Amino acid sequence: MNMGAVDGVQVEAARPAADAAGAGLVDTLVVQKVLNPDQVVQARAMQAGVEMINLRDVMPKDHLLKALPRHIARRYQVVPVEFEDGHLTVAMSDPGDIDVTDGLQRLLEVDLISYRVASEPQIQEAIDRFYGSSDEAVERLVTELSQTQVDIGEVQVAGESGVMETGDDLDAPLVKLVNSLIADGFRAGMSDIHIEPFEERLRVRYRVDGVLREGKAPPIRLNAPIISRLKIESGMSIAEKRVPQDGRYKQIIDDREIDFRVSCLPTLYGESMVMRVLDKGGLNLGLDQLGFMREDQEVFERNAQMPDGVMLVTGPTGSGKTTTLYSCLNLLNTPNKKIITVEDPVEYILSGINQVQVNNAAGMTFSAALRAMLRQAPNIIMVGEIRDSETGNIAVNASLTGHFVFSTLHTNDAPGAITRMVDMGIKPFLVAAATRAVLAQRLVRRFCGKCIASHILTEGEMKALDLTPEDVKDARPMIGAGCKACEGNGYKGRMGLFEVFELNDEARRLVIDGEAANVVRDFAIENGLMKTLRQDGVRKVVSGMTSVSEVVRVTSSDEH
């Protein structure tokens, strides 16, 4: 391999390191700073036996963009260069990347794909020039809508077919605009999208890793058409604008069918809509991928696999309770166990599990569904939430007659869930006998894997977590420096902080005696029955998984 100005001795010296790390020779030379960016492009081209190309000389053409759709170009970071008689030529930074080449072969309906090599900055610049950035795409679609002759201030009511009768002139760009707003947020990793009308503007916000960020929004005059379009697709009535409505919406994004739970709320300046992503991919996570430390995971799994009893997961809305419960059900979902869930609403459809939707209007309440479920001889029951004494009593009694029951509660910590059950009117001795363990959780942002770097905790950071120099003697704290992959935030994805409280005989005696939650909590901490959310956060800071500011943000009420 001829690499121009690169010394052959340096190349040969890098081979053992590349072999030992299982990495490519070019990548190893980059790490060792033997190659500069221009030489990397040249080296990869020579290594793959393909030509280099200057993308600044390539102009976007309609037939090229049709052959390689925008979402595939962005996903795989490739640019179409030529397309003729079923033969597509694309530029990429590393033609030796098998994942990319295999993905293109699978997704593109072309006879043959050839490759050229260009630098990563050139490829990103070309993608934005060919397809437009997300903001540019919204601007273009808004302009397209503005040029239609249809009155976009009004949208007719759907006919019997359920299809919005807006006319082709408006419908095509409107559909594209709605799809673009949602798809761009999903690709950025959002968990929900908020479309909010105000007096003089429409605001679109995406929640990414638990933090809201504002996106490019269409003009306020498009609020009614956008909301009407989404209401129709979500199974809501567009004739009713005075009461809240709920629905479900589906969209194909990057060849995946994504479900959204939709809520529409009348506000002073129009209807506000929130769409929550229900991405089934997150449910295939193992418990270790959720952020459990090894010892907590062992306690949780041991109790979850008991033949009977109650396990509670507690935390505020958006703390990841559903993901934890479903990940646990996936672990237990085997052919020799019957699992039934009752939920409001059913968020994720799981194969091999019987799921029941609450319908209060029809009399299918949590308690009614739970009674009926017990006649189905299940091994494991999941109750979406224990909201009242009737549901709680049925769940506890079910656990005492040979069933294992999972459920959730809204309390701040794990011991608080025990006393909440008693406060609901469930007898303390039943709560103590039935409860195996309680899990409290919160979500913190995880450092971006591409820009993570070593960090020395400051005096202020150590003080915030009550750490001493001795506590951090063997610590490996890190920091997210910020890069393109995480949009400069330093974080990418989230993980849980967990408080796993496993009851023993002494703890059960405190519950039977009616002790307050703080007494039970102090006993659990002093006797090593659990680590608090703050203590789990400290473990994850010193292990280099997240930052002090994240832990303080979500555990500010936990200072024990």
CSV table of N, CA, C and O in Angstrom, one decimal, residues 391-479:
chain,number,residue,atom,x,y,z
A,391,THR,N,-57.4,-2.2,43.7
A,391,THR,CA,-56.4,-2.8,42.9
A,391,THR,C,-55.3,-3.4,43.7
A,391,THR,O,-54.8,-4.5,43.5
A,392,GLY,N,-54.8,-2.6,44.7
A,392,GLY,CA,-53.7,-3.0,45.5
A,392,GLY,C,-54.0,-4.3,46.3
A,392,GLY,O,-53.2,-5.2,46.4
A,393,ASN,N,-55.2,-4.4,46.9
A,393,ASN,CA,-55.6,-5.5,47.6
A,393,ASN,C,-55.7,-6.8,46.8
A,393,ASN,O,-55.2,-7.9,47.2
A,394,ILE,N,-56.2,-6.6,45.6
A,394,ILE,CA,-56.3,-7.8,44.7
A,394,ILE,C,-54.9,-8.2,44.3
A,394,ILE,O,-54.6,-9.4,44.2
A,395,ALA,N,-54.0,-7.3,44.0
A,395,ALA,CA,-52.7,-7.6,43.6
A,395,ALA,C,-51.9,-8.3,44.7
A,395,ALA,O,-51.2,-9.3,44.5
A,396,VAL,N,-52.0,-7.8,45.9
A,396,VAL,CA,-51.3,-8.4,47.0
A,396,VAL,C,-51.9,-9.8,47.3
A,396,VAL,O,-51.1,-10.8,47.5
A,397,ASN,N,-53.2,-10.0,47.3
A,397,ASN,CA,-53.8,-11.3,47.5
A,397,ASN,C,-53.4,-12.3,46.4
A,397,ASN,O,-53.2,-13.5,46.7
A,398,ALA,N,-53.3,-11.8,45.2
A,398,ALA,CA,-52.9,-12.7,44.1
A,398,ALA,C,-51.5,-13.2,44.3
A,398,ALA,O,-51.1,-14.3,44.0
A,399,SER,N,-50.6,-12.3,44.8
A,399,SER,CA,-49.2,-12.7,45.1
A,399,SER,C,-49.1,-13.7,46.2
A,399,SER,O,-48.2,-14.5,46.2
A,400,LEU,N,-50.1,-13.7,47.1
A,400,LEU,CA,-50.1,-14.6,48.2
A,400,LEU,C,-50.7,-16.0,47.9
A,400,LEU,O,-50.7,-16.9,48.7
A,401,THR,N,-51.3,-16.1,46.6
A,401,THR,CA,-51.9,-17.3,46.2
A,401,THR,C,-51.1,-17.9,45.0
A,401,THR,O,-51.8,-18.5,44.1
A,402,GLY,N,-49.8,-17.6,44.9
A,402,GLY,CA,-49.0,-18.3,43.9
A,402,GLY,C,-48.7,-17.6,42.6
A,402,GLY,O,-48.3,-18.2,41.7
A,403,HIS,N,-49.0,-16.3,42.6
A,403,HIS,CA,-48.7,-15.5,41.4
A,403,HIS,C,-47.6,-14.5,41.7
A,403,HIS,O,-47.5,-14.0,42.8
A,404,PHE,N,-46.8,-14.2,40.6
A,404,PHE,CA,-45.8,-13.1,40.8
A,404,PHE,C,-46.4,-11.9,40.2
A,404,PHE,O,-46.8,-11.9,39.0
A,405,VAL,N,-46.4,-10.7,40.9
A,405,VAL,CA,-47.0,-9.5,40.4
A,405,VAL,C,-46.0,-8.4,40.3
A,405,VAL,O,-45.3,-8.1,41.2
A,406,PHE,N,-45.9,-7.8,39.1
A,406,PHE,CA,-45.1,-6.6,38.9
A,406,PHE,C,-46.1,-5.4,38.8
A,406,PHE,O,-47.2,-5.5,38.2
A,407,SER,N,-45.7,-4.3,39.4
A,407,SER,CA,-46.5,-3.1,39.2
A,407,SER,C,-45.7,-1.8,39.5
A,407,SER,O,-44.5,-1.9,39.8
A,408,THR,N,-46.3,-0.7,39.3
A,408,THR,CA,-45.6,0.6,39.5
A,408,THR,C,-46.4,1.5,40.4
A,408,THR,O,-47.6,1.3,40.6
A,409,LEU,N,-45.7,2.4,41.1
A,409,LEU,CA,-46.2,3.4,42.0
A,409,LEU,C,-45.5,4.7,41.7
A,409,LEU,O,-44.3,4.7,41.3
A,410,HIS,N,-46.1,5.8,42.0
A,410,HIS,CA,-45.5,7.1,41.9
A,410,HIS,C,-45.0,7.6,43.3
A,410,HIS,O,-45.8,8.3,44.0
A,411,THR,N,-43.8,7.2,43.7
A,411,THR,CA,-43.3,7.7,45.0
A,411,THR,C,-41.8,8.1,44.7
A,411,THR,O,-41.2,7.7,43.7
A,412,ASN,N,-41.3,8.9,45.6
A,412,ASN,CA,-39.9,9.4,45.4
A,412,ASN,C,-38.8,8.4,45.6
A,412,ASN,O,-37.7,8.5,45.0
A,413,ASP,N,-39.0,7.4,46.5
A,413,ASP,CA,-38.0,6.5,46.8
A,413,ASP,C,-38.6,5.1,47.0
A,413,ASP,O,-39.8,4.9,47.0
A,414,ALA,N,-37.7,4.1,47.2
A,414,ALA,CA,-38.2,2.7,47.3
A,414,ALA,C,-39.0,2.5,48.6
A,414,ALA,O,-40.1,1.9,48.6
A,415,PRO,N,-38.4,2.8,49.8
A,415,PRO,CA,-39.2,2.6,51.0
A,415,PRO,C,-40.5,3.3,51.0
A,415,PRO,O,-41.5,2.8,51.6
A,416,GLY,N,-40.6,4.4,50.3
A,416,GLY,CA,-41.9,5.2,50.3
A,416,GLY,C,-43.0,4.4,49.6
A,416,GLY,O,-44.2,4.6,49.9
A,417,ALA,N,-42.7,3.5,48.7
A,417,ALA,CA,-43.7,2.7,48.0
A,417,ALA,C,-44.4,1.7,49.0
A,417,ALA,O,-45.6,1.5,48.9
A,418,ILE,N,-43.6,1.2,50.0
A,418,ILE,CA,-44.2,0.3,51.0
A,418,ILE,C,-45.3,1.1,51.8
A,418,ILE,O,-46.4,0.6,52.0
A,419,THR,N,-44.9,2.2,52.4
A,419,THR,CA,-45.9,3.0,53.2
A,419,THR,C,-47.0,3.5,52.3
A,419,THR,O,-48.1,3.7,52.9
A,420,ARG,N,-46.8,3.8,51.0
A,420,ARG,CA,-47.9,4.2,50.2
A,420,ARG,C,-48.9,3.1,50.1
A,420,ARG,O,-50.2,3.4,50.1
A,421,MET,N,-48.5,1.9,49.9
A,421,MET,CA,-49.4,0.8,49.9
A,421,MET,C,-50.3,0.7,51.2
A,421,MET,O,-51.5,0.5,51.1
A,422,VAL,N,-49.6,0.9,52.3
A,422,VAL,CA,-50.4,0.9,53.6
A,422,VAL,C,-51.3,2.0,53.6
A,422,VAL,O,-52.5,1.9,54.1
A,423,ASP,N,-50.9,3.2,53.2
A,423,ASP,CA,-51.8,4.4,53.2
A,423,ASP,C,-53.0,4.2,52.3
A,423,ASP,O,-54.1,4.8,52.6
A,424,MET,N,-52.9,3.4,51.3
A,424,MET,CA,-54.0,3.1,50.4
A,424,MET,C,-55.1,2.3,51.1
A,424,MET,O,-56.2,2.1,50.6
A,425,GLY,N,-54.7,1.7,52.2
A,425,GLY,CA,-55.7,0.9,52.9
A,425,GLY,C,-55.4,-0.6,52.9
A,425,GLY,O,-56.2,-1.4,53.3
A,426,ILE,N,-54.3,-1.0,52.4
A,426,ILE,CA,-53.9,-2.4,52.4
A,426,ILE,C,-53.3,-2.7,53.7
A,426,ILE,O,-52.4,-2.0,54.2
A,427,LYS,N,-53.7,-3.8,54.3
A,427,LYS,CA,-53.2,-4.1,55.7
A,427,LYS,C,-51.7,-4.3,55.7
A,427,LYS,O,-51.1,-4.9,54.8
A,428,PRO,N,-51.0,-3.7,56.7
A,428,PRO,CA,-49.5,-3.7,56.8
A,428,PRO,C,-49.0,-5.2,56.7
A,428,PRO,O,-47.9,-5.4,56.1
A,429,PHE,N,-49.6,-6.1,57.4
A,429,PHE,CA,-49.0,-7.5,57.4
A,429,PHE,C,-49.1,-8.1,56.0
A,429,PHE,O,-48.3,-8.9,55.7
A,430,LEU,N,-50.1,-7.7,55.2
A,430,LEU,CA,-50.2,-8.3,53.9
A,430,LEU,C,-49.2,-7.7,53.0
A,430,LEU,O,-48.5,-8.3,52.2
A,431,VAL,N,-48.9,-6.3,53.1
A,431,VAL,CA,-47.9,-5.7,52.4
A,431,VAL,C,-46.5,-6.3,52.7
A,431,VAL,O,-45.7,-6.6,51.8
A,432,ALA,N,-46.3,-6.5,54.0
A,432,ALA,CA,-45.0,-7.0,54.4
A,432,ALA,C,-44.8,-8.4,53.9
A,432,ALA,O,-43.7,-8.8,53.5
A,433,ALA,N,-45.8,-9.3,53.9
A,433,ALA,CA,-45.7,-10.6,53.5
A,433,ALA,C,-45.5,-10.8,52.0
A,433,ALA,O,-44.8,-11.7,51.5
A,434,ALA,N,-46.2,-9.9,51.2
A,434,ALA,CA,-46.2,-10.0,49.8
A,434,ALA,C,-45.0,-9.4,49.1
A,434,ALA,O,-44.5,-9.9,48.1
A,435,THR,N,-44.5,-8.3,49.6
A,435,THR,CA,-43.5,-7.5,48.9
A,435,THR,C,-42.1,-8.2,49.0
A,435,THR,O,-41.6,-8.4,50.0
A,436,ARG,N,-41.6,-8.5,47.8
A,436,ARG,CA,-40.2,-9.1,47.7
A,436,ARG,C,-39.2,-8.0,47.7
A,436,ARG,O,-38.2,-8.0,48.4
A,437,ALA,N,-39.4,-7.0,46.8
A,437,ALA,CA,-38.4,-5.9,46.6
A,437,ALA,C,-39.0,-4.8,45.9
A,437,ALA,O,-40.1,-4.9,45.3
A,438,VAL,N,-38.4,-3.6,46.1
A,438,VAL,CA,-38.9,-2.4,45.5
A,438,VAL,C,-37.7,-1.7,44.8
A,438,VAL,O,-36.6,-1.6,45.3
A,439,LEU,N,-38.0,-1.2,43.5
A,439,LEU,CA,-37.0,-0.6,42.7
A,439,LEU,C,-37.4,0.9,42.5
A,439,LEU,O,-38.5,1.1,41.9
A,440,ALA,N,-36.6,1.9,42.9
A,440,ALA,CA,-36.8,3.3,42.6
A,440,ALA,C,-35.8,3.6,41.5
A,440,ALA,O,-34.7,3.1,41.5
A,441,GLN,N,-36.2,4.5,40.5
A,441,GLN,CA,-35.2,4.8,39.5
A,441,GLN,C,-35.4,6.2,38.9
A,441,GLN,O,-36.5,6.8,39.1
A,442,ARG,N,-34.4,6.7,38.4
A,442,ARG,CA,-34.3,8.0,37.6
A,442,ARG,C,-33.5,7.8,36.4
A,442,ARG,O,-32.8,6.8,36.3
A,443,LEU,N,-33.5,8.7,35.5
A,443,LEU,CA,-32.7,8.6,34.3
A,443,LEU,C,-31.7,9.8,34.2
A,443,LEU,O,-32.1,10.9,34.5
A,444,VAL,N,-30.5,9.4,33.9
A,444,VAL,CA,-29.4,10.5,33.7
A,444,VAL,C,-28.8,10.3,32.3
A,444,VAL,O,-28.9,9.2,31.7
A,445,ARG,N,-28.3,11.3,31.8
A,445,ARG,CA,-27.6,11.2,30.5
A,445,ARG,C,-26.3,10.5,30.6
A,445,ARG,O,-25.5,10.7,31.5
A,446,ARG,N,-26.0,9.8,29.5
A,446,ARG,CA,-24.8,9.0,29.5
A,446,ARG,C,-23.8,9.7,28.6
A,446,ARG,O,-24.1,10.4,27.6
A,447,PHE,N,-22.5,9.7,28.9
A,447,PHE,CA,-21.5,10.3,28.1
A,447,PHE,C,-21.5,9.8,26.7
A,447,PHE,O,-21.7,8.6,26.5
A,448,CYS,N,-21.2,10.7,25.7
A,448,CYS,CA,-21.1,10.2,24.3
A,448,CYS,C,-19.8,9.4,24.2
A,448,CYS,O,-18.7,9.8,24.6
A,449,GLY,N,-20.0,8.2,23.5
A,449,GLY,CA,-18.9,7.3,23.4
A,449,GLY,C,-17.8,7.8,22.5
A,449,GLY,O,-16.6,7.3,22.5
A,450,LYS,N,-18.1,8.8,21.6
A,450,LYS,CA,-17.1,9.2,20.6
A,450,LYS,C,-16.2,10.4,21.1
A,450,LYS,O,-15.2,10.7,20.5
A,451,CYS,N,-16.7,11.1,22.2
A,451,CYS,CA,-15.9,12.2,22.6
A,451,CYS,C,-15.6,12.2,24.1
A,451,CYS,O,-15.2,13.2,24.7
A,452,ILE,N,-15.8,11.0,24.7
A,452,ILE,CA,-15.5,10.9,26.1
A,452,ILE,C,-14.0,11.0,26.4
A,452,ILE,O,-13.2,10.5,25.6
A,453,ALA,N,-13.7,11.7,27.5
A,453,ALA,CA,-12.3,11.9,27.8
A,453,ALA,C,-12.1,11.9,29.3
A,453,ALA,O,-13.0,12.1,30.1
A,454,SER,N,-10.8,11.7,29.8
A,454,SER,CA,-10.5,11.7,31.2
A,454,SER,C,-10.8,13.1,31.8
A,454,SER,O,-10.7,14.1,31.2
A,455,HIS,N,-11.2,13.0,33.1
A,455,HIS,CA,-11.5,14.3,33.8
A,455,HIS,C,-11.1,14.2,35.3
A,455,HIS,O,-11.1,13.1,35.9
A,456,ILE,N,-10.6,15.3,35.8
A,456,ILE,CA,-10.3,15.4,37.2
A,456,ILE,C,-11.4,16.1,37.9
A,456,ILE,O,-11.7,17.3,37.5
A,457,LEU,N,-12.0,15.5,38.9
A,457,LEU,CA,-13.1,16.2,39.6
A,457,LEU,C,-12.7,17.4,40.3
A,457,LEU,O,-11.6,17.4,41.0
A,458,THR,N,-13.4,18.5,40.2
A,458,THR,CA,-13.1,19.8,40.8
A,458,THR,C,-13.5,19.7,42.3
A,458,THR,O,-14.3,18.8,42.7
A,459,GLU,N,-13.0,20.7,43.0
A,459,GLU,CA,-13.4,20.7,44.4
A,459,GLU,C,-14.9,20.9,44.6
A,459,GLU,O,-15.5,20.3,45.5
A,460,GLY,N,-15.5,21.7,43.7
A,460,GLY,CA,-17.0,21.9,43.8
A,460,GLY,C,-17.7,20.7,43.5
A,460,GLY,O,-18.8,20.4,44.1
A,461,GLU,N,-17.3,19.9,42.5
A,461,GLU,CA,-17.9,18.7,42.1
A,461,GLU,C,-17.9,17.7,43.3
A,461,GLU,O,-18.9,17.0,43.6
A,462,MET,N,-16.7,17.6,43.9
A,462,MET,CA,-16.6,16.6,45.0
A,462,MET,C,-17.4,17.0,46.2
A,462,MET,O,-18.1,16.2,46.9
A,463,LYS,N,-17.6,18.3,46.4
A,463,LYS,CA,-18.4,18.8,47.5
A,463,LYS,C,-19.9,18.6,47.2
A,463,LYS,O,-20.6,18.2,48.2
A,464,ALA,N,-20.3,18.7,46.0
A,464,ALA,CA,-21.7,18.4,45.6
A,464,ALA,C,-22.1,17.0,45.9
A,464,ALA,O,-23.3,16.8,46.2
A,465,LEU,N,-21.2,16.1,45.8
A,465,LEU,CA,-21.5,14.7,46.1
A,465,LEU,C,-20.9,14.2,47.4
A,465,LEU,O,-21.0,13.0,47.7
A,466,ASP,N,-20.5,15.1,48.2
A,466,ASP,CA,-19.9,14.8,49.6
A,466,ASP,C,-18.8,13.7,49.4
A,466,ASP,O,-18.7,12.8,50.2
A,467,LEU,N,-17.9,13.9,48.5
A,467,LEU,CA,-16.8,13.0,48.3
A,467,LEU,C,-15.5,13.6,48.9
A,467,LEU,O,-15.3,14.8,48.9
A,468,THR,N,-14.7,12.6,49.4
A,468,THR,CA,-13.4,13.0,49.9
A,468,THR,C,-12.3,12.5,48.9
A,468,THR,O,-12.5,11.7,48.1
A,469,PRO,N,-11.1,13.1,49.1
A,469,PRO,CA,-10.0,12.6,48.2
A,469,PRO,C,-9.8,11.1,48.3
A,469,PRO,O,-9.5,10.4,47.3
A,470,GLU,N,-10.0,10.5,49.5
A,470,GLU,CA,-9.9,9.1,49.6
A,470,GLU,C,-11.0,8.3,48.8
A,470,GLU,O,-10.7,7.3,48.2
A,471,ASP,N,-12.2,8.9,48.7
A,471,ASP,CA,-13.3,8.3,47.9
A,471,ASP,C,-12.9,8.2,46.4
A,471,ASP,O,-13.4,7.2,45.7
A,472,VAL,N,-12.1,9.1,45.9
A,472,VAL,CA,-11.9,9.2,44.5
A,472,VAL,C,-10.4,8.7,44.2
A,472,VAL,O,-9.9,9.0,43.1
A,473,LYS,N,-9.8,8.1,45.1
A,473,LYS,CA,-8.4,7.7,44.9
A,473,LYS,C,-8.2,6.8,43.7
A,473,LYS,O,-7.3,6.9,42.9
A,474,ASP,N,-9.2,5.8,43.6
A,474,ASP,CA,-9.1,4.9,42.5
A,474,ASP,C,-10.2,5.1,41.4
A,474,ASP,O,-10.5,4.3,40.6
A,475,ALA,N,-10.7,6.4,41.4
A,475,ALA,CA,-11.8,6.7,40.5
A,475,ALA,C,-11.3,6.9,39.1
A,475,ALA,O,-10.1,7.2,38.9
A,476,ARG,N,-12.2,6.8,38.1
A,476,ARG,CA,-11.9,7.0,36.7
A,476,ARG,C,-13.0,8.0,36.2
A,476,ARG,O,-13.7,7.6,35.2
A,477,PRO,N,-13.1,9.2,36.7
A,477,PRO,CA,-14.1,10.1,36.2
A,477,PRO,C,-13.8,10.5,34.8
A,477,PRO,O,-12.7,10.6,34.4
A,478,MET,N,-14.9,10.8,34.0
A,478,MET,CA,-14.7,11.2,32.6
A,478,MET,C,-15.6,12.4,32.4
A,478,MET,O,-16.3,12.9,33.2
A,479,ILE,N,-15.5,12.9,31.1
A,479,ILE,CA,-16.3,14.1,30.7
A,479,ILE,C,-16.6,13.9,29.2
A,479,ILE,O,-15.8,13.3,28.5
